[in-house]
CSV table of C-alpha atoms in Angstrom, one decimal:
chain,number,residue,atom,x,y,z
A,200,MET,CA,-4.1,-6.5,15.6
A,201,THR,CA,-7.0,-4.1,17.2
A,202,LEU,CA,-4.2,-1.9,17.9
A,203,VAL,CA,-2.9,-1.7,14.3
A,204,THR,CA,-6.2,-2.0,13.1
A,205,ALA,CA,-6.9,1.1,14.9
A,206,GLY,CA,-3.8,3.1,14.1
A,207,ALA,CA,-4.4,2.4,10.3
A,208,MET,CA,-7.5,3.5,10.3
A,209,ILE,CA,-6.7,6.9,11.9
A,210,ALA,CA,-4.5,7.1,8.9
A,211,ASN,CA,-6.8,5.7,6.4
A,212,ILE,CA,-9.7,8.0,7.5
A,213,ALA,CA,-7.4,11.0,7.1
A,214,SER,CA,-6.5,9.9,3.7
A,215,TYR,CA,-10.2,9.3,2.7
A,216,LEU,CA,-11.3,12.9,4.0
A,217,LEU,CA,-8.3,14.2,2.1
A,218,GLN,CA,-9.7,13.0,-1.5
A,219,LEU,CA,-13.8,13.5,-0.7
A,220,LEU,CA,-12.8,17.3,0.1
A,221,ALA,CA,-10.4,17.8,-2.5
A,222,GLY,CA,-13.1,16.4,-4.8
A,223,ARG,CA,-15.5,19.1,-3.5
A,224,TRP,CA,-13.0,22.0,-3.5
A,225,LEU,CA,-11.3,21.2,-6.6
A,226,GLY,CA,-14.6,19.9,-8.5
A,227,VAL,CA,-14.9,17.6,-11.3
A,228,ALA,CA,-12.7,19.8,-13.7
A,229,GLY,CA,-9.6,20.1,-11.5
A,230,TYR,CA,-9.6,16.8,-8.7
A,231,SER,CA,-8.5,14.0,-11.4
A,232,GLU,CA,-5.5,15.9,-11.6
A,233,PHE,CA,-5.0,15.9,-8.0
A,234,ALA,CA,-6.0,12.3,-7.6
A,235,SER,CA,-3.5,10.7,-10.8
A,236,LEU,CA,-0.7,12.9,-8.6
A,237,LEU,CA,-2.3,10.7,-5.2
A,238,ALA,CA,-1.6,7.9,-7.3
A,239,VAL,CA,1.8,8.7,-8.3
A,240,GLN,CA,2.5,9.2,-4.3
A,241,LEU,CA,1.5,5.7,-3.9
A,242,LEU,CA,3.6,4.1,-6.4
A,243,CYS,CA,6.3,6.1,-4.5
A,244,ALA,CA,5.5,4.0,-1.3
A,245,VAL,CA,6.5,0.7,-3.4
A,246,PRO,CA,10.0,0.9,-2.0
A,247,ALA,CA,9.6,2.0,1.4
A,248,LEU,CA,6.8,-1.1,1.7
A,249,ALA,CA,9.6,-3.5,0.4
A,250,LEU,CA,11.8,-2.0,2.7
A,251,GLN,CA,9.6,-2.4,5.4
A,252,ASN,CA,8.9,-5.8,4.3
A,253,VAL,CA,12.4,-7.1,4.3
A,254,VAL,CA,13.4,-5.3,8.0
A,255,ALA,CA,10.6,-7.1,9.5
A,256,ARG,CA,11.5,-10.4,7.9
A,257,GLU,CA,15.5,-9.9,8.6
A,258,LEU,CA,15.0,-8.6,12.2
A,259,VAL,CA,12.4,-12.0,12.6
A,260,HIS,CA,15.7,-13.9,11.7
A,261,GLY,CA,17.7,-12.0,14.2
A,262,ALA,CA,20.0,-9.9,12.0
A,263,ASP,CA,21.4,-6.7,13.5
A,264,ILE,CA,19.6,-3.5,13.8
A,265,ALA,CA,22.5,-1.4,13.0
A,266,ALA,CA,23.1,-3.1,9.8
A,267,LEU,CA,19.1,-2.5,9.0
A,268,ARG,CA,19.4,0.9,9.5
A,269,ALA,CA,22.3,1.2,7.5
A,270,LEU,CA,20.5,-0.3,4.7
A,271,ARG,CA,17.3,1.8,5.4
A,272,ARG,CA,20.3,5.0,4.2
A,273,ARG,CA,21.5,3.1,1.4
A,274,CYS,CA,17.7,2.7,-0.1
A,275,ALA,CA,16.6,6.1,0.9
A,276,LEU,CA,19.9,7.4,-1.4
A,277,LEU,CA,18.9,5.2,-4.4
A,278,VAL,CA,15.2,6.2,-4.2
A,279,ALA,CA,16.1,10.0,-4.1
A,280,VAL,CA,18.7,9.6,-7.2
A,281,ALA,CA,15.5,7.9,-9.2
A,282,VAL,CA,13.4,10.9,-7.6
A,283,VAL,CA,15.4,13.2,-9.7
A,284,VAL,CA,15.1,11.1,-12.7
A,285,LEU,CA,11.3,10.4,-12.6
A,286,VAL,CA,10.1,14.0,-12.0
A,287,PRO,CA,10.5,15.2,-16.2
A,288,VAL,CA,9.1,11.7,-16.9
A,289,VAL,CA,6.1,12.2,-15.0
A,290,SER,CA,5.3,15.5,-16.0
A,291,ALA,CA,5.5,14.6,-19.7
A,292,LEU,CA,3.2,11.7,-19.0
A,293,LEU,CA,0.4,13.1,-17.0
A,294,GLU,CA,0.7,16.6,-18.6
A,295,VAL,CA,1.4,18.3,-15.4
A,296,GLY,CA,4.0,20.8,-14.5
A,297,ILE,CA,7.4,20.2,-13.3
A,298,ALA,CA,6.5,21.5,-9.6
A,299,ALA,CA,3.6,19.1,-9.7
A,300,SER,CA,5.6,16.1,-10.5
A,301,ALA,CA,8.2,17.3,-8.1
A,302,ALA,CA,5.3,17.3,-5.4
A,303,ALA,CA,4.0,14.1,-5.7
A,304,LEU,CA,7.4,12.1,-6.0
A,305,GLY,CA,9.1,14.5,-3.3
A,306,SER,CA,7.9,12.4,-0.1
A,307,ALA,CA,9.4,8.6,-1.9
A,308,PRO,CA,13.2,9.2,0.2
A,309,ALA,CA,11.4,10.4,3.2
A,310,LEU,CA,9.0,7.6,3.1
A,311,VAL,CA,11.6,4.9,3.1
A,312,VAL,CA,13.3,6.1,6.1
A,313,LEU,CA,9.6,6.0,8.0
A,314,ALA,CA,9.7,2.5,6.5
A,315,GLY,CA,12.4,1.2,7.5
A,316,ASP,CA,11.2,2.3,11.5
A,317,GLN,CA,7.9,0.7,11.0
A,318,GLY,CA,10.1,-2.6,9.8
A,319,VAL,CA,11.7,-2.6,13.1
A,320,LEU,CA,8.6,-2.1,14.8
A,321,GLN,CA,6.9,-5.0,13.2
A,322,GLY,CA,9.7,-7.3,13.4
A,323,SER,CA,10.4,-7.0,16.8
A,324,ARG,CA,6.3,-7.0,17.5
A,325,ARG,CA,6.0,-3.6,19.1
A,326,PHE,CA,2.4,-3.6,17.4
A,327,ARG,CA,1.4,-0.7,19.8
A,328,GLY,CA,4.4,1.7,19.3
A,329,LEU,CA,3.2,1.1,15.2
A,330,ALA,CA,0.0,1.8,15.5
A,331,VAL,CA,0.8,4.6,16.9
A,332,VAL,CA,3.6,5.8,14.3
A,333,LEU,CA,0.8,5.0,11.4
A,334,GLY,CA,-1.8,7.0,12.6
A,335,VAL,CA,0.6,9.9,13.6
A,336,THR,CA,1.8,9.5,9.5
A,337,GLY,CA,-1.8,9.7,9.1
A,338,ILE,CA,-2.9,13.1,10.2
A,339,ALA,CA,0.7,14.5,9.4
A,340,LYS,CA,0.7,13.8,6.2
A,341,VAL,CA,-3.1,14.9,5.2
A,342,LEU,CA,-3.3,17.8,7.9
A,343,PRO,CA,-0.9,20.1,6.0
A,344,ALA,CA,-2.5,19.5,2.8
A,345,LEU,CA,-6.0,20.1,4.0
A,346,VAL,CA,-5.1,23.3,5.1
A,347,VAL,CA,-3.6,24.3,1.8
A,348,LEU,CA,-6.6,23.5,-0.5
A,349,ALA,CA,-9.0,24.8,2.4
A,350,CYS,CA,-6.8,28.2,2.0
A,351,GLY,CA,-7.2,28.0,-1.6
A,352,GLY,CA,-4.5,26.5,-2.7
A,353,GLY,CA,-4.3,23.9,-5.5
A,354,ALA,CA,-3.3,20.1,-5.8
A,355,THR,CA,0.8,21.4,-6.0
A,356,PRO,CA,1.0,23.3,-2.9
A,357,ALA,CA,-0.8,20.5,-1.4
A,358,LEU,CA,1.1,17.7,-2.1
A,359,TRP,CA,4.1,19.7,-1.1
A,360,ALA,CA,2.3,20.2,2.5
A,361,ALA,CA,1.7,16.5,2.5
A,362,ALA,CA,5.6,15.5,2.0
A,363,GLY,CA,6.8,17.8,4.4
A,364,GLY,CA,4.4,16.6,7.1
A,365,ILE,CA,5.6,12.8,5.9
A,366,ALA,CA,9.1,13.8,6.4
A,367,ALA,CA,8.1,15.0,10.2
A,368,ALA,CA,6.4,11.8,10.8
A,369,ALA,CA,9.7,9.8,9.8
A,370,GLY,CA,11.9,11.8,12.2
A,371,TYR,CA,8.6,10.9,15.3
A,372,ALA,CA,9.0,7.1,13.7
A,373,ARG,CA,12.7,7.2,14.6
A,374,VAL,CA,12.3,8.1,18.1
A,375,VAL,CA,9.5,5.3,18.8
A,376,ALA,CA,11.5,2.5,17.4
A,377,GLY,CA,14.5,3.6,19.7
A,378,SER,CA,16.7,0.2,19.9
A,379,GLY,CA,14.6,-2.2,18.4
A,380,ARG,CA,14.4,-4.4,21.4
A,381,PRO,CA,12.0,-7.2,20.2
A,382,VAL,CA,8.7,-8.3,22.2
A,383,VAL,CA,8.8,-11.5,24.0
A,384,PRO,CA,5.3,-13.3,22.8
A,385,ALA,CA,2.8,-13.8,25.9
A,386,ASP,CA,3.4,-17.7,25.6
A,387,GLY,CA,7.0,-17.4,26.5
A,388,SER,CA,8.5,-18.8,23.4
A,389,VAL,CA,11.6,-17.4,22.0
A,390,SER,CA,11.2,-17.1,18.2
A,391,GLY,CA,12.3,-14.5,16.0
A,392,PRO,CA,14.7,-11.9,17.2
A,393,ALA,CA,15.0,-13.5,20.8
A,394,ALA,CA,16.1,-16.8,19.2
A,395,VAL,CA,18.9,-16.0,17.4
A,396,PRO,CA,22.0,-14.2,18.5
A,397,VAL,CA,22.4,-10.5,18.0
A,398,GLY,CA,24.5,-9.6,15.4
A,399,THR,CA,23.3,-12.4,13.0
A,400,PRO,CA,24.0,-10.4,9.5
A,401,GLY,CA,21.3,-12.1,7.5
A,402,VAL,CA,20.9,-10.4,3.9
A,403,ALA,CA,21.1,-6.9,5.3
A,404,GLY,CA,24.7,-6.0,4.7
A,405,GLY,CA,26.1,-4.5,1.4
A,406,PHE,CA,24.6,-5.2,-1.7
A,407,ALA,CA,22.4,-8.2,-0.6
A,408,GLY,CA,20.1,-6.0,1.2
A,409,VAL,CA,19.7,-4.0,-1.5
A,410,PHE,CA,19.0,-6.7,-3.9
A,411,ALA,CA,17.0,-8.4,-1.4
A,412,VAL,CA,14.7,-5.0,-0.9
A,413,LEU,CA,14.3,-5.1,-5.1
A,414,GLN,CA,12.9,-8.3,-4.8
A,415,ALA,CA,10.2,-7.3,-2.4
A,416,ALA,CA,10.1,-4.1,-4.5
A,417,GLN,CA,9.1,-6.1,-7.8
A,418,VAL,CA,6.3,-7.7,-5.6
A,419,GLN,CA,4.9,-4.5,-4.2
A,420,ALA,CA,5.3,-2.8,-7.4
A,421,ALA,CA,3.5,-5.5,-9.2
A,422,LEU,CA,0.4,-5.0,-6.3
A,423,MET,CA,0.2,-1.2,-6.5
A,424,ALA,CA,0.2,-1.1,-10.2
A,425,LEU,CA,-2.9,-3.4,-9.8
A,426,SER,CA,-4.4,-1.2,-7.6
A,427,SER,CA,-3.3,2.3,-8.8
A,428,ALA,CA,-2.8,2.4,-12.9
A,429,ASP,CA,-6.2,2.7,-13.4
A,430,LEU,CA,-6.4,6.4,-12.2
A,431,ILE,CA,-3.5,7.0,-13.9
A,432,VAL,CA,-4.7,6.0,-17.3
A,433,VAL,CA,-8.7,7.2,-16.6
A,434,ARG,CA,-7.7,10.4,-17.9
A,435,ILE,CA,-6.5,8.9,-21.3
A,436,VAL,CA,-10.2,6.4,-21.8
A,437,LEU,CA,-12.8,8.7,-20.0
A,438,ASP,CA,-13.3,12.7,-20.0
A,439,GLU,CA,-12.4,15.1,-17.5
A,440,PRO,CA,-16.0,15.2,-15.7
A,441,ASP,CA,-16.1,11.4,-16.2
A,442,ALA,CA,-12.7,10.8,-14.9
A,443,SER,CA,-13.2,12.9,-11.8
A,444,ARG,CA,-16.0,10.9,-10.8
A,445,TYR,CA,-14.5,7.4,-11.3
A,446,ALA,CA,-11.5,8.7,-9.5
A,447,LEU,CA,-13.6,9.8,-6.6
A,448,GLY,CA,-15.4,6.2,-6.8
A,449,THR,CA,-12.0,4.8,-6.3
A,450,ILE,CA,-12.2,6.1,-2.6
A,451,ALA,CA,-14.4,3.0,-2.1
A,452,THR,CA,-11.7,0.8,-3.8
A,453,LYS,CA,-8.9,2.5,-1.2
A,454,VAL,CA,-11.7,1.6,1.7
A,455,ALA,CA,-11.7,-1.9,1.3
A,456,PHE,CA,-8.2,-2.4,0.1
A,457,TRP,CA,-6.6,-1.0,3.2
A,458,LEU,CA,-9.6,-1.6,5.8
A,459,PRO,CA,-7.3,-5.2,6.5
A,460,GLN,CA,-4.4,-4.0,6.4
A,461,ALA,CA,-3.8,-4.9,10.1
A,462,VAL,CA,-4.2,-8.7,9.3
A,463,GLY,CA,-1.0,-8.7,6.9
A,464,VAL,CA,1.0,-6.6,9.2
A,465,VAL,CA,0.4,-8.6,12.9
A,466,LEU,CA,0.4,-11.6,10.6
A,467,TYR,CA,3.9,-11.2,8.7
A,468,PRO,CA,6.4,-12.1,11.2
A,469,ARG,CA,4.8,-15.6,11.6
A,470,MET,CA,5.1,-15.6,8.3
A,471,ALA,CA,8.2,-15.3,8.0
A,472,GLN,CA,8.8,-18.5,10.5
A,473,PRO,CA,8.7,-21.5,9.2
A,474,ALA,CA,7.0,-23.3,12.0
A,475,SER,CA,3.8,-21.2,11.5
A,476,SER,CA,4.0,-19.7,8.1
A,477,GLY,CA,1.2,-22.6,6.4
A,478,SER,CA,-1.1,-21.6,9.3
A,479,ALA,CA,-0.3,-17.8,9.0
A,480,VAL,CA,-1.2,-17.9,5.4
A,481,ARG,CA,-4.2,-19.6,5.4
A,482,SER,CA,-5.6,-17.7,8.2
A,483,ALA,CA,-4.6,-14.5,6.4
A,484,LEU,CA,-6.7,-15.3,3.7
A,485,ALA,CA,-9.5,-16.4,5.6
A,486,VAL,CA,-9.7,-12.9,7.5
A,487,LEU,CA,-9.1,-11.1,4.5
A,488,SER,CA,-12.0,-12.7,1.9
A,489,GLY,CA,-14.5,-12.4,5.1
A,490,ILE,CA,-13.9,-8.5,5.4
A,491,GLY,CA,-13.9,-8.1,2.0
A,492,VAL,CA,-17.3,-9.6,1.8
A,493,VAL,CA,-18.0,-6.9,4.8
A,494,ALA,CA,-16.9,-4.3,2.9
A,495,VAL,CA,-18.9,-4.7,-0.3
A,496,VAL,CA,-22.4,-4.9,1.5
A,497,GLY,CA,-21.2,-2.1,3.3
A,498,ALA,CA,-20.2,0.1,0.1
A,499,ALA,CA,-23.5,-1.0,-1.3
A,500,LEU,CA,-26.0,0.4,1.9
A,501,ALA,CA,-23.6,3.8,2.1
A,502,ALA,CA,-24.1,4.9,-1.7
A,503,PRO,CA,-26.9,7.0,-1.3
A,504,LEU,CA,-24.3,8.6,1.3
A,505,ALA,CA,-21.9,9.6,-1.9
A,506,PRO,CA,-23.9,12.4,-3.9
A,507,VAL,CA,-24.6,14.3,-0.2
A,508,LEU,CA,-21.4,14.5,0.8
A,509,ALA,CA,-19.4,15.1,-2.7
A,510,GLY,CA,-21.6,17.1,-4.4
A,511,GLN,CA,-24.1,15.9,-7.2
A,512,ASP,CA,-21.9,16.1,-9.9
A,513,TYR,CA,-20.5,12.6,-8.3
A,514,ALA,CA,-24.7,11.4,-8.5
A,515,PRO,CA,-23.9,8.7,-11.8
A,516,ILE,CA,-21.5,6.9,-9.9
A,517,GLU,CA,-23.7,5.8,-6.8
A,518,GLY,CA,-24.9,2.2,-8.2
A,519,LEU,CA,-21.2,1.1,-8.6
A,520,LEU,CA,-19.7,2.2,-5.5
A,521,TRP,CA,-20.0,-1.7,-4.5
A,522,LEU,CA,-18.1,-2.7,-7.4
A,523,PHE,CA,-15.1,0.0,-6.8
A,524,ALA,CA,-15.3,-1.7,-3.6
A,525,LEU,CA,-15.3,-5.3,-4.5
A,526,HIS,CA,-12.2,-4.4,-6.9
A,527,GLY,CA,-10.7,-3.2,-3.5
A,528,ALA,CA,-11.6,-6.1,-1.5
A,529,ILE,CA,-10.0,-8.6,-3.9
A,530,LEU,CA,-7.0,-6.8,-4.2
A,531,ALA,CA,-6.9,-7.0,-0.2
A,532,VAL,CA,-6.6,-10.8,-1.0
A,533,LEU,CA,-3.6,-10.9,-3.3
A,534,GLN,CA,-1.9,-8.0,-1.2
A,535,GLY,CA,-2.0,-10.4,1.5
A,536,ALA,CA,-1.2,-13.6,-0.9
A,537,LEU,CA,1.9,-11.7,-2.1
A,538,LEU,CA,3.2,-10.9,1.2
A,539,SER,CA,3.4,-14.4,2.2
A,540,ALA,CA,5.5,-14.6,-0.7
A,541,ILE,CA,8.0,-11.8,0.2
A,542,ALA,CA,8.1,-13.7,3.9
A,543,VAL,CA,9.1,-16.7,2.7
A,544,GLN,CA,11.3,-15.5,-0.4
A,545,ARG,CA,9.2,-16.9,-3.1
A,546,THR,CA,8.8,-13.6,-5.3
A,547,ALA,CA,8.6,-14.8,-8.6
A,548,LEU,CA,5.0,-15.5,-7.9
A,549,ALA,CA,4.7,-11.6,-8.4
A,550,GLY,CA,5.2,-12.3,-12.1
A,551,ILE,CA,1.6,-13.3,-12.4
A,552,ALA,CA,0.3,-10.2,-11.2
A,553,TRP,CA,2.7,-8.2,-13.8
A,554,ALA,CA,1.0,-10.7,-16.1
A,555,GLY,CA,-2.3,-9.5,-14.9
A,556,LEU,CA,-1.2,-5.7,-15.0
A,557,VAL,CA,-0.7,-6.0,-18.6
A,558,LEU,CA,-3.5,-7.6,-19.6
A,559,GLU,CA,-5.5,-5.2,-17.4
A,560,MET,CA,-3.5,-2.2,-19.5
A,561,MET,CA,-4.3,-4.0,-23.0
A,562,LEU,CA,-8.4,-4.8,-22.3
A,563,VAL,CA,-8.7,-1.0,-20.6
A,564,LEU,CA,-6.8,1.3,-23.5
A,565,THR,CA,-9.2,-1.0,-26.0
A,566,LEU,CA,-12.9,-1.5,-24.4
A,567,ALA,CA,-13.2,0.7,-21.9
A,568,SER,CA,-14.9,4.0,-22.5
A,569,SER,CA,-17.3,4.2,-19.5
A,570,VAL,CA,-16.9,4.5,-16.2
A,571,THR,CA,-18.8,1.6,-15.8
A,572,GLY,CA,-16.9,-0.1,-18.2
A,573,LEU,CA,-13.4,0.7,-16.8
A,574,ILE,CA,-14.3,-0.2,-12.8
A,575,ALA,CA,-15.7,-3.7,-14.4
A,576,THR,CA,-12.8,-4.5,-16.6
A,577,VAL,CA,-10.4,-4.0,-13.9
A,578,ALA,CA,-12.2,-5.9,-11.2
A,579,SER,CA,-12.3,-8.8,-13.8
A,580,VAL,CA,-8.8,-9.1,-14.2
A,581,ALA,CA,-8.0,-8.5,-10.2
A,582,THR,CA,-10.3,-11.2,-10.0
A,583,VAL,CA,-8.4,-13.6,-12.1
A,584,THR,CA,-5.3,-12.8,-11.4
A,585,THR,CA,-5.5,-13.0,-7.1
A,586,THR,CA,-7.6,-16.6,-7.9
A,587,VAL,CA,-4.4,-18.0,-9.5
A,588,VAL,CA,-2.0,-16.5,-6.9
A,589,ALA,CA,-4.1,-17.5,-3.7
A,590,VAL,CA,-4.5,-20.8,-5.1
A,591,LEU,CA,-0.1,-21.2,-5.8
A,592,VAL,CA,0.5,-19.7,-2.3
A,593,ILE,CA,-2.1,-21.9,-0.3
A,594,ARG,CA,-0.4,-25.1,-2.3
A,595,MET,CA,3.0,-24.0,-1.1
A,596,ALA,CA,2.1,-23.4,2.4
A,597,ALA,CA,0.5,-26.9,2.2
A,598,GLY,CA,3.5,-28.3,1.0
A,599,ARG,CA,6.1,-26.6,2.8
A,600,ARG,CA,7.9,-28.8,5.8
A,601,VAL,CA,9.3,-27.6,8.8
A,602,PRO,CA,12.7,-29.7,9.6
A,603,ALA,CA,12.3,-31.6,12.9
A,604,PRO,CA,14.4,-30.1,15.8
A,605,ALA,CA,17.6,-31.4,16.6
């Protein structure tokens, strides 16, 4: 978990640095467009995250590595077709150029290819390699975009540069993943891939594999929509300066959301195994809640640094950063609960998250008219949604029974 945390933190720090410097260089007049396009790019990660979870789960269950990589190719092709269709739609919704929309969506197929190999590393418990890939991906994505912005480029060239970096990272991940050999745990147990004959197809083959990814994708989509929808509609409900201030405040949300990413990544293979699923779910939710408390306190203490780092234009949100962090911490717990649902193929729970999203959009579009009102609304809806999902997940874990060994 320490290794994966280190790799994830390198990627996250790089991402926060990009947003912070972009907020300074583009100013309150131009940063909201860049932030909205970044939110779209985050939504592009939905099929990639879904594929990673399915690949890791099926590898734990003994699926053939060749079948899993064939599944990755099919998913990448389907995502590429979807990108072509969605580019003009996103352009019209966000009122940006076709080139900007294509830049935000263009990284989606490469993200799918990258996620396939991350799933291989995760499912085979090769966490050292996964940590390296996470760190390299973060740097490869952010560094080219920073160079473009530093040279005076706008949002569109920066996002194209980021897409190129992601493609390069996908090639590197394929080298690291290699043959996908599992790592035998320190206790010598043979759970996971080593316990099942090589070549077991699982759901990785043909349409069944794509359907499994789609099931996981709708869970990930609900989570990502809840964490990104406010950034997409912020330009509708707030004026341009306040929209930029709100967008910068969501950096604290992202910090609290992604900070405990390693918890779910490391415990996910255990969630997928009947013998350890219940304890893994309870451990994940407890650790995520504890880290969330630390993140909120840290945001409150570090709030005076925000105007210093980003500029005095962002001083009005200083006292709200703890609330932004609380929103992210709550979503991190929701992510852990939904990951457990994917691990045991109980993806119907995502319906609660979708209902929360609908409620959030209704309240935001009718009630929110200020930065404070918007963040208070989305944080409140996230709290209710997470509480309901977490209670149901814990009850399912408590009621799960493992068959006695023969």
